[in-house]
Each structure stands twice: as C-alpha cells, then as structure tokens.
PDB file of C-alpha atoms in Angstrom:
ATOM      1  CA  UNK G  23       0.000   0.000   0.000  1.00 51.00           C
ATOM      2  CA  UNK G  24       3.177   2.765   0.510  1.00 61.00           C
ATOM      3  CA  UNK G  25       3.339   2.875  -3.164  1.00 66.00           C
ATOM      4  CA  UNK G  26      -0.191   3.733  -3.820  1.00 68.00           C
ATOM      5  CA  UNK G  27      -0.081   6.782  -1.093  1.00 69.00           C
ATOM      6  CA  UNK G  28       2.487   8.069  -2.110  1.00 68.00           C
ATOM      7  CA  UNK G  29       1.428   8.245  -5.970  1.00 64.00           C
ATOM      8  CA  UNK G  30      -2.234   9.483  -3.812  1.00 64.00           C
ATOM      9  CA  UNK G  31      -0.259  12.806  -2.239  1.00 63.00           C
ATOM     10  CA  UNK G  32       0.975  13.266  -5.665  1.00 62.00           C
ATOM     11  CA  UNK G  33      -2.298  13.625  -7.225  1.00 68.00           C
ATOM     12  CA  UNK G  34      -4.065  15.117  -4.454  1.00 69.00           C
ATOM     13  CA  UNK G  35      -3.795  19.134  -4.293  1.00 71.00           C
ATOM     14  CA  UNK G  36      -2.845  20.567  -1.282  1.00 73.00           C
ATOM     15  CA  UNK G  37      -6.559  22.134   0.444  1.00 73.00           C
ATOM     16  CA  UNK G  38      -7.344  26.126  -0.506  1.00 75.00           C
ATOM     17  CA  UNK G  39      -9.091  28.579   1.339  1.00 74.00           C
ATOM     18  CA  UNK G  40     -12.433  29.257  -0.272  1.00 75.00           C
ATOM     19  CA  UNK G  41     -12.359  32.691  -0.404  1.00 77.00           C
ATOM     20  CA  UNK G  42     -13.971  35.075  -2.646  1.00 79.00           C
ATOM     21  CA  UNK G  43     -14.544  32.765  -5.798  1.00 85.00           C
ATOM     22  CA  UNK G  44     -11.606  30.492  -5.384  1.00 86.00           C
ATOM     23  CA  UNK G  45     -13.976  27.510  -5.486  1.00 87.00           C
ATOM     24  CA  UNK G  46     -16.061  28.300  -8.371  1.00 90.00           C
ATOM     25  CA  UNK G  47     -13.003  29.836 -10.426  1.00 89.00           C
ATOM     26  CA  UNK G  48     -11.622  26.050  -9.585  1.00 89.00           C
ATOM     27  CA  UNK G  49     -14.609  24.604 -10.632  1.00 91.00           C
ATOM     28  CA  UNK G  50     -14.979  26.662 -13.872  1.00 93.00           C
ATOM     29  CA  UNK G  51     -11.493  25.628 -14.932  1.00 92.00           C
ATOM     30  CA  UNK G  52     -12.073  22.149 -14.183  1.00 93.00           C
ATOM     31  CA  UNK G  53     -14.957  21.949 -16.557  1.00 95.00           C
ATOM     32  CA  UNK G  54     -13.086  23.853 -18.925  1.00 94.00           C
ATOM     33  CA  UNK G  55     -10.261  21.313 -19.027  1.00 94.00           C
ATOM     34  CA  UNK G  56     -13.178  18.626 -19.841  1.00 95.00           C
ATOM     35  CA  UNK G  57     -14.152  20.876 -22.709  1.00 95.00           C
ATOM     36  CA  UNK G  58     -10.875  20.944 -24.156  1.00 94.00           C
ATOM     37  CA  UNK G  59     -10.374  16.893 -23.587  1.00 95.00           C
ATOM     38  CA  UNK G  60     -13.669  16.249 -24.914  1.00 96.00           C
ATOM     39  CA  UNK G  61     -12.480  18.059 -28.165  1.00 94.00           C
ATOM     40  CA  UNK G  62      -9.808  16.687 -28.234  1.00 95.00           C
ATOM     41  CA  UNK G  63     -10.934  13.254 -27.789  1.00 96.00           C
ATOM     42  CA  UNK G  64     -13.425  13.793 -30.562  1.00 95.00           C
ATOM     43  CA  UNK G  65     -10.329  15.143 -32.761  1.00 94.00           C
ATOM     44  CA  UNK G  66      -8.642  11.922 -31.830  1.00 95.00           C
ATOM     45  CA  UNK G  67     -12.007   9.404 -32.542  1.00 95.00           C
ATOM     46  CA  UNK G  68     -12.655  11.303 -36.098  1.00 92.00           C
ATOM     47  CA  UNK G  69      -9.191  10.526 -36.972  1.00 91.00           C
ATOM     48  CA  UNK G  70      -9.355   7.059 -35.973  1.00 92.00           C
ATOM     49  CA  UNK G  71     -12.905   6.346 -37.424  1.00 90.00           C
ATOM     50  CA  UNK G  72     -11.270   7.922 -41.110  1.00 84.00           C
ATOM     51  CA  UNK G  73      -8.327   5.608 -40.705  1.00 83.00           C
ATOM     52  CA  UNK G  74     -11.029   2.572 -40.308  1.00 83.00           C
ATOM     53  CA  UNK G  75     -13.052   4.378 -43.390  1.00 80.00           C
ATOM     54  CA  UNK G  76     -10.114   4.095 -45.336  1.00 72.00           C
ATOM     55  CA  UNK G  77      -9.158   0.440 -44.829  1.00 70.00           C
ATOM     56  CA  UNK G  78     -12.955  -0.674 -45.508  1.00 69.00           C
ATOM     57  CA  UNK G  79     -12.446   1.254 -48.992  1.00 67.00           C
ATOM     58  CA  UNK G  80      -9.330  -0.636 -49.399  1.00 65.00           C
ATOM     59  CA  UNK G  81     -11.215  -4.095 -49.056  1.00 65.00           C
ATOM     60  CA  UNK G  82     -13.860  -2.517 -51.841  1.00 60.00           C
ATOM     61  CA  UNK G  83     -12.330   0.038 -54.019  1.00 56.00           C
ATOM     62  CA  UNK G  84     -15.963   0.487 -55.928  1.00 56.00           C
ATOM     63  CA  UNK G  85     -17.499   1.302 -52.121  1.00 52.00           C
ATOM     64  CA  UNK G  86     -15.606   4.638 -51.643  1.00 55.00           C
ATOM     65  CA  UNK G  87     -12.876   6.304 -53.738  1.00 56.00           C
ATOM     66  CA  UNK G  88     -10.407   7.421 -51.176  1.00 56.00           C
ATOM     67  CA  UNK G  89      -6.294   7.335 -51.611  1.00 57.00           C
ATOM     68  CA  UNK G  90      -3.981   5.707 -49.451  1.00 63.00           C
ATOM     69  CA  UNK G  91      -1.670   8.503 -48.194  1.00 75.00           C
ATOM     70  CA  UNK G  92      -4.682  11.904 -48.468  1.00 77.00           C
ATOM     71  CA  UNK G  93      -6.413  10.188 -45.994  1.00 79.00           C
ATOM     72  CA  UNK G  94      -3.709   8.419 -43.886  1.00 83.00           C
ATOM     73  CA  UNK G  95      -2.183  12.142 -43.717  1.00 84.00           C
ATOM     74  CA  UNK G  96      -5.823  13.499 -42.565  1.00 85.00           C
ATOM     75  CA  UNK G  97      -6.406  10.711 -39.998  1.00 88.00           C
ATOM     76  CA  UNK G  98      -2.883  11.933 -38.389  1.00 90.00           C
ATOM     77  CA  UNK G  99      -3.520  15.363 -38.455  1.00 89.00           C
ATOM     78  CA  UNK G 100      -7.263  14.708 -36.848  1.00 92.00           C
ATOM     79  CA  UNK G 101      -5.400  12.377 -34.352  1.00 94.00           C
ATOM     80  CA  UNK G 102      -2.439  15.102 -33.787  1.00 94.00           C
ATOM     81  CA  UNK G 103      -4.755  17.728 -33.003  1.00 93.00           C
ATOM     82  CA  UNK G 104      -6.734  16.101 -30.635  1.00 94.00           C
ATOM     83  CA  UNK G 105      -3.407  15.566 -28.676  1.00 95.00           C
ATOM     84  CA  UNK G 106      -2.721  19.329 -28.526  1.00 93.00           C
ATOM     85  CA  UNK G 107      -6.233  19.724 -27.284  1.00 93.00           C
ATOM     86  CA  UNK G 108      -5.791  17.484 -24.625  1.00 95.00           C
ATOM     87  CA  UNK G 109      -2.065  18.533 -23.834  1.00 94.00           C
ATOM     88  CA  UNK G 110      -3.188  21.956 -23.869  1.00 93.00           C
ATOM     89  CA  UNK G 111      -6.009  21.594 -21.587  1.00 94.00           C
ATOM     90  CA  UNK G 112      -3.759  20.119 -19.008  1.00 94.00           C
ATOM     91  CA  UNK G 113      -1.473  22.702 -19.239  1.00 93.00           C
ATOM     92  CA  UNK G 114      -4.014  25.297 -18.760  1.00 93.00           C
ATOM     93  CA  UNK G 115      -5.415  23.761 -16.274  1.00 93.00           C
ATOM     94  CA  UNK G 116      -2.399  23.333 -13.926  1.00 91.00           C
ATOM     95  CA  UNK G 117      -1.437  27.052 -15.197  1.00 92.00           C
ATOM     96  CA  UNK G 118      -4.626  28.099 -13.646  1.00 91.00           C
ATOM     97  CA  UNK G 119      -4.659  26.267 -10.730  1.00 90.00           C
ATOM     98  CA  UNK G 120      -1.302  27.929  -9.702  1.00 90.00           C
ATOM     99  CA  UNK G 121      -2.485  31.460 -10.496  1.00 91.00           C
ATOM    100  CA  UNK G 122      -5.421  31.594  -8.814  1.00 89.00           C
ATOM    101  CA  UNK G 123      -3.532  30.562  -5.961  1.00 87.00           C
ATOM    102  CA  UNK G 124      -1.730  33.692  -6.605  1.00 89.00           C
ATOM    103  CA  UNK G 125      -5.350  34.992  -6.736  1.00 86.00           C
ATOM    104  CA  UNK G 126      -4.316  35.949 -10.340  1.00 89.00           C
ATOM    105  CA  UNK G 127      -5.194  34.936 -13.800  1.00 86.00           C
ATOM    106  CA  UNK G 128      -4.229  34.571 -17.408  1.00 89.00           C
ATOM    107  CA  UNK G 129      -6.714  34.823 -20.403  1.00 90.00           C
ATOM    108  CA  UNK G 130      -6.317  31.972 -22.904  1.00 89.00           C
ATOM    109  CA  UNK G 131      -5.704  33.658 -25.484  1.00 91.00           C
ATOM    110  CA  UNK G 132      -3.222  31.819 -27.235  1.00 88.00           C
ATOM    111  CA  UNK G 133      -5.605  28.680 -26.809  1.00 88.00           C
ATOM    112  CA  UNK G 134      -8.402  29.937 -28.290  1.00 90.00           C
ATOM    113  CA  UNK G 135      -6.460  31.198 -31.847  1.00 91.00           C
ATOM    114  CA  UNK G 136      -4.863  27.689 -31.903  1.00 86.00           C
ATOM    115  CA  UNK G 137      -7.837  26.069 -31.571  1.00 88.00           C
ATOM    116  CA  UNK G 138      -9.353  28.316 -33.882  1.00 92.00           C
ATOM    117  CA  UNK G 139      -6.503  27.904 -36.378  1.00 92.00           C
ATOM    118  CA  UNK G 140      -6.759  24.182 -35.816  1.00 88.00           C
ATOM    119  CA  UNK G 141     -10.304  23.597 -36.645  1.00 89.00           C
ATOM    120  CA  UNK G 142      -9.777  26.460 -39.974  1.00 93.00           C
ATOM    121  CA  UNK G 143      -7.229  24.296 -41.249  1.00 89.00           C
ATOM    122  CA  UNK G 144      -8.691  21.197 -40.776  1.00 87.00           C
ATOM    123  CA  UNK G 145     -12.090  22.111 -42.365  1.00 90.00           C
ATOM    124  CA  UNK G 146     -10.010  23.989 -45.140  1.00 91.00           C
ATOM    125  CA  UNK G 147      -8.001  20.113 -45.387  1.00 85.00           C
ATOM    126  CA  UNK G 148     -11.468  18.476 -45.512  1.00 82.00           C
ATOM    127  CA  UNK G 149     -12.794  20.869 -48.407  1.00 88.00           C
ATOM    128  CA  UNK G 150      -9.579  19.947 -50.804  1.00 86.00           C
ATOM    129  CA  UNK G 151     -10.150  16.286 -50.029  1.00 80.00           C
ATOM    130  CA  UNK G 152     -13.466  16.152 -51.119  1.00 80.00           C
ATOM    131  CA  UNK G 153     -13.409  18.497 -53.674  1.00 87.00           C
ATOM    132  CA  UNK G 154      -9.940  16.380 -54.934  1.00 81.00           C
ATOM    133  CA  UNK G 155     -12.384  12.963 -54.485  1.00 77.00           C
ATOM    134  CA  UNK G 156     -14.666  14.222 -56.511  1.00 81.00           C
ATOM    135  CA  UNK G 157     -12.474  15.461 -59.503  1.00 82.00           C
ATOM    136  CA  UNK G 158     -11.108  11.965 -59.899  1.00 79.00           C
ATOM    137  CA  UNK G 159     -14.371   9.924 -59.810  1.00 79.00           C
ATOM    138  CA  UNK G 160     -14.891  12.372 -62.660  1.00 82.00           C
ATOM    139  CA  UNK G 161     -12.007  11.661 -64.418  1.00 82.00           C
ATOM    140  CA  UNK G 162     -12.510   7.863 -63.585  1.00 81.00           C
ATOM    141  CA  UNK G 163     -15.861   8.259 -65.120  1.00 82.00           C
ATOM    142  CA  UNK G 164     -14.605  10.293 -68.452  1.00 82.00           C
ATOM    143  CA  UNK G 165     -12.223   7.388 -68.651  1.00 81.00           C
ATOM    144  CA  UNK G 166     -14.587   4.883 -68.721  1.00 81.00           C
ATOM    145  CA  UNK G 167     -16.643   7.204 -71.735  1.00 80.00           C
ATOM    146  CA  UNK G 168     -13.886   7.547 -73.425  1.00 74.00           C
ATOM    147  CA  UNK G 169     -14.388  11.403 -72.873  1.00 67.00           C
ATOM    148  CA  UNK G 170     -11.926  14.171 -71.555  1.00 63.00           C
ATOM    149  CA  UNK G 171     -12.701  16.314 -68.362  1.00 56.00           C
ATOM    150  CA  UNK G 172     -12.058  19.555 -68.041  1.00 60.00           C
ATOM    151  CA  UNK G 173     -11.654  20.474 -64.147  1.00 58.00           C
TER     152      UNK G 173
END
C-alpha cells in the first residue's frame, strides 16, 4: 500500500481557502479542461474512425474512392490535433490552478487562436479532399466514356 499513497499525495492538491470565488473559479477551470479533452478526444475518434473508413475502402475500391496517403495524412492530423487539445487543456489547467492561488489569472488567449486555427485548417483540409475525391471519380468516369474532363 506505501506505493499507492504516495502516488495518492501526488495527485491530491494541497486544500485552498475558499475565499472570494476560489472555489467556483476552480470549478470553472475544471470543466473547462473537460471541454478541451472532450475536443480533443473527438479530434482523436474522427481521426481514428477515417483511418477505419479508409481500410474498408481498401477491401472494396468500388465502395468509396479514397487514396492511401490523403487520408492516412488526414487521420494523423485529426489524431495530432486532438493531442494538442488534450495537452493543452492540461497545461491550462495546472497554469490556472497555480495562479489563482496567486489569486491571479491569465486569459487563454493563445488557446483559443490555436484552436481556432486548428479547426480552420482542418475544415479547409477536408474541403480539398473532397473536392480532390470528386475530380477523380470524374475523371474515372470520363475514362470509362472515353471522354476528356475539363476540371
């Protein structure tokens, strides 16, 4: 058991005094840290889930038209920034915890234009792959009709 309480006095924070809003500014950032896991979690699961879509299509090519690498390179980036998300909502969290201590605090500003950034680029990704899909099952269709594309 001396193991386990010492790993326990690790974890466990040290009691504050609850004055003024300590509590609920503790309680506010602990919710936001679940906000930022759950997004990144869901980051994580989308890129996983493509990476599954992807080796379906590879057992039937006529099912879905996706490439190999576009959307091996998507499912990492989904599943990379999920990871930030989560890293960064630890980070922010602890960051927090020891400034309101200091009965201080630090907007999140750089957070919030890197998730921002994040989810621009990755709908901005998402846009070229599809609109990249569809251009070759057009061409893969002018093939087949002997016909030329112009796209």
């Amino acid at each position: 058991m001396p193991p386990f309480r010492s790993l326990l006095r690790f974890i466990r924070a040290t009691p504050l005094p609850n004055t003024g809003s300590v509590a609920r500014d503790l309680l506010a950032s602990e919710r936001t840290f679940l906000s930022w896991a759950r997004t990144g979690l869901g980051f994580i699961a989308l890129g996983v889930a493509l990476e599954k879509v992807e080796a379906l299509a590879a057992l039937s090519p006529t099912l879905l038209h996706l490439q190999d690498s576009r959307t091996k390179l998507a499912a990492g980036v989904l599943v990379g920034a999920g990871s930030l998300c989560v890293g960064h909502g630890t980070l922010r969290y602890f960051s927090t915890l020891e400034l309101v201590k200091q009965g201080k605090f630090r907007p999140n500003t750089g957070g919030v234009t890197l998730m921002a950034i994040t989810c621009i680029g990755i709908a901005i990704a998402g846009s070229i792959l599809v609109i990249e899909n569809e251009a070759d099952k057009a061409r893969e269709k002018a093939k087949e009709e002997g016909t030329q594309v112009k796209i």
